PDB file of C-alpha atoms in Angstrom:
ATOM      1  CA  UNK A   1       0.000   0.000   0.000  1.00 59.00           C
ATOM      2  CA  UNK A   2       3.033   2.247   0.308  1.00 67.00           C
ATOM      3  CA  UNK A   3       2.747   3.387   3.906  1.00 79.00           C
ATOM      4  CA  UNK A   4       5.022   2.622   6.865  1.00 92.00           C
ATOM      5  CA  UNK A   5       3.407   1.231  10.016  1.00 93.00           C
ATOM      6  CA  UNK A   6       6.589   1.100  12.076  1.00 96.00           C
ATOM      7  CA  UNK A   7      10.213   0.113  12.290  1.00 98.00           C
ATOM      8  CA  UNK A   8      11.572  -3.433  12.608  1.00 98.00           C
ATOM      9  CA  UNK A   9      15.115  -4.187  13.759  1.00 98.00           C
ATOM     10  CA  UNK A  10      17.347  -6.892  12.287  1.00 98.00           C
ATOM     11  CA  UNK A  11      18.406  -9.257  15.083  1.00 98.00           C
ATOM     12  CA  UNK A  12      19.928 -12.100  13.019  1.00 98.00           C
ATOM     13  CA  UNK A  13      21.396 -12.283   9.535  1.00 97.00           C
ATOM     14  CA  UNK A  14      22.313 -15.709   8.236  1.00 97.00           C
ATOM     15  CA  UNK A  15      23.882 -15.947   4.779  1.00 94.00           C
ATOM     16  CA  UNK A  16      23.070 -19.325   3.256  1.00 92.00           C
ATOM     17  CA  UNK A  17      24.213 -20.823  -0.079  1.00 89.00           C
ATOM     18  CA  UNK A  18      20.942 -20.132  -1.898  1.00 87.00           C
ATOM     19  CA  UNK A  19      19.456 -17.307   0.171  1.00 93.00           C
ATOM     20  CA  UNK A  20      19.772 -15.070   3.194  1.00 96.00           C
ATOM     21  CA  UNK A  21      17.685 -15.537   6.333  1.00 97.00           C
ATOM     22  CA  UNK A  22      16.823 -12.555   8.492  1.00 98.00           C
ATOM     23  CA  UNK A  23      15.179 -12.454  11.898  1.00 98.00           C
ATOM     24  CA  UNK A  24      13.571  -9.146  12.803  1.00 98.00           C
ATOM     25  CA  UNK A  25      12.020  -7.712  15.944  1.00 98.00           C
ATOM     26  CA  UNK A  26       8.735  -5.878  15.384  1.00 98.00           C
ATOM     27  CA  UNK A  27       7.061  -3.417  17.731  1.00 97.00           C
ATOM     28  CA  UNK A  28       4.687  -5.348  20.022  1.00 96.00           C
ATOM     29  CA  UNK A  29       1.617  -3.442  18.790  1.00 93.00           C
ATOM     30  CA  UNK A  30       2.366  -4.555  15.209  1.00 95.00           C
ATOM     31  CA  UNK A  31       3.703  -8.060  15.921  1.00 95.00           C
ATOM     32  CA  UNK A  32       0.166  -9.337  16.505  1.00 91.00           C
ATOM     33  CA  UNK A  33      -0.533  -8.758  12.792  1.00 93.00           C
ATOM     34  CA  UNK A  34       2.471 -10.816  11.601  1.00 95.00           C
ATOM     35  CA  UNK A  35       1.912 -14.538  10.994  1.00 93.00           C
ATOM     36  CA  UNK A  36       3.889 -17.355   9.409  1.00 94.00           C
ATOM     37  CA  UNK A  37       3.092 -17.621   5.692  1.00 94.00           C
ATOM     38  CA  UNK A  38       1.561 -14.146   5.815  1.00 92.00           C
ATOM     39  CA  UNK A  39       3.019 -11.066   4.160  1.00 94.00           C
ATOM     40  CA  UNK A  40       4.987  -8.049   5.301  1.00 96.00           C
ATOM     41  CA  UNK A  41       6.617  -5.232   3.401  1.00 95.00           C
ATOM     42  CA  UNK A  42      10.161  -4.410   4.508  1.00 96.00           C
ATOM     43  CA  UNK A  43      11.859  -1.357   3.019  1.00 94.00           C
ATOM     44  CA  UNK A  44       9.368  -1.519   0.149  1.00 91.00           C
ATOM     45  CA  UNK A  45       9.848  -5.213  -0.668  1.00 93.00           C
ATOM     46  CA  UNK A  46       6.830  -7.474  -0.234  1.00 93.00           C
ATOM     47  CA  UNK A  47       7.961 -10.661   1.497  1.00 95.00           C
ATOM     48  CA  UNK A  48       6.499 -13.869   2.900  1.00 95.00           C
ATOM     49  CA  UNK A  49       6.944 -14.413   6.628  1.00 97.00           C
ATOM     50  CA  UNK A  50       8.750 -17.682   7.328  1.00 97.00           C
ATOM     51  CA  UNK A  51       8.300 -17.880  11.108  1.00 97.00           C
ATOM     52  CA  UNK A  52       6.692 -15.669  13.746  1.00 96.00           C
ATOM     53  CA  UNK A  53       7.201 -16.108  17.490  1.00 97.00           C
ATOM     54  CA  UNK A  54       6.137 -13.360  19.888  1.00 97.00           C
ATOM     55  CA  UNK A  55       7.694 -10.141  18.476  1.00 98.00           C
ATOM     56  CA  UNK A  56      10.347 -11.850  16.311  1.00 98.00           C
ATOM     57  CA  UNK A  57       9.703 -13.003  12.765  1.00 98.00           C
ATOM     58  CA  UNK A  58      11.895 -14.282   9.951  1.00 98.00           C
ATOM     59  CA  UNK A  59      12.027 -13.923   6.189  1.00 98.00           C
ATOM     60  CA  UNK A  60      14.075 -15.730   3.542  1.00 97.00           C
ATOM     61  CA  UNK A  61      15.507 -13.661   0.697  1.00 96.00           C
ATOM     62  CA  UNK A  62      16.490 -15.235  -2.622  1.00 94.00           C
ATOM     63  CA  UNK A  63      19.705 -14.119  -4.381  1.00 92.00           C
ATOM     64  CA  UNK A  64      17.874 -12.168  -7.107  1.00 92.00           C
ATOM     65  CA  UNK A  65      16.048 -10.064  -4.525  1.00 92.00           C
ATOM     66  CA  UNK A  66      19.320  -9.422  -2.695  1.00 91.00           C
ATOM     67  CA  UNK A  67      20.888  -8.264  -5.977  1.00 90.00           C
ATOM     68  CA  UNK A  68      18.134  -5.883  -7.087  1.00 92.00           C
ATOM     69  CA  UNK A  69      17.133  -4.315  -3.748  1.00 91.00           C
ATOM     70  CA  UNK A  70      18.818  -2.632  -0.799  1.00 92.00           C
ATOM     71  CA  UNK A  71      18.107  -5.679   1.377  1.00 94.00           C
ATOM     72  CA  UNK A  72      21.680  -6.890   0.800  1.00 92.00           C
ATOM     73  CA  UNK A  73      22.848  -3.944   2.955  1.00 94.00           C
ATOM     74  CA  UNK A  74      20.906  -5.135   6.012  1.00 96.00           C
ATOM     75  CA  UNK A  75      23.061  -5.966   9.038  1.00 97.00           C
ATOM     76  CA  UNK A  76      22.295  -6.901  12.644  1.00 98.00           C
ATOM     77  CA  UNK A  77      21.042  -3.720  14.273  1.00 98.00           C
ATOM     78  CA  UNK A  78      19.751  -2.200  11.018  1.00 97.00           C
ATOM     79  CA  UNK A  79      16.321  -0.608  11.295  1.00 97.00           C
ATOM     80  CA  UNK A  80      13.954  -1.150   8.372  1.00 97.00           C
ATOM     81  CA  UNK A  81      10.566   0.216   7.432  1.00 96.00           C
ATOM     82  CA  UNK A  82       7.761  -2.215   8.248  1.00 97.00           C
ATOM     83  CA  UNK A  83       4.343  -2.356   6.636  1.00 95.00           C
ATOM     84  CA  UNK A  84       2.018  -5.043   7.901  1.00 92.00           C
ATOM     85  CA  UNK A  85      -0.433  -6.995   5.798  1.00 83.00           C
ATOM     86  CA  UNK A  86      -3.566  -5.015   5.040  1.00 80.00           C
ATOM     87  CA  UNK A  87      -5.781  -8.108   5.260  1.00 79.00           C
ATOM     88  CA  UNK A  88      -4.520  -8.711   8.816  1.00 77.00           C
ATOM     89  CA  UNK A  89      -5.597  -5.187   9.713  1.00 76.00           C
ATOM     90  CA  UNK A  90      -9.036  -5.741   8.205  1.00 79.00           C
ATOM     91  CA  UNK A  91      -9.464  -9.038  10.067  1.00 79.00           C
ATOM     92  CA  UNK A  92      -8.481  -7.393  13.358  1.00 77.00           C
ATOM     93  CA  UNK A  93     -10.874  -4.528  12.760  1.00 77.00           C
ATOM     94  CA  UNK A  94     -13.740  -6.881  11.922  1.00 81.00           C
ATOM     95  CA  UNK A  95     -13.174  -8.856  15.118  1.00 80.00           C
ATOM     96  CA  UNK A  96     -13.221  -5.595  17.113  1.00 80.00           C
ATOM     97  CA  UNK A  97     -16.550  -4.583  15.562  1.00 79.00           C
ATOM     98  CA  UNK A  98     -18.404  -7.791  16.481  1.00 68.00           C
ATOM     99  CA  UNK A  99     -21.165  -7.184  18.981  1.00 56.00           C
TER     100      UNK A  99
END
């Protein structure tokens, strides 16, 4: 959607032969919207969430994405723009509105 909901912090970077794995810490108020196999946008790149436990979630980045985005510059401690999945927001809002 092109808006930033918050900032996530890189807590682990693991460079693997065919990809890079990142673990990120999300703000608690946004972490509830992040689920495994769901979507997040990080620094403008739409990604699939691999795992999500409490406020930490992980993503796997393929080599092509690392080559054509700024994600290759991410290091432990880097802060990145976080946009949560719009459908998760709608689902949360609908559950709030139930009477």
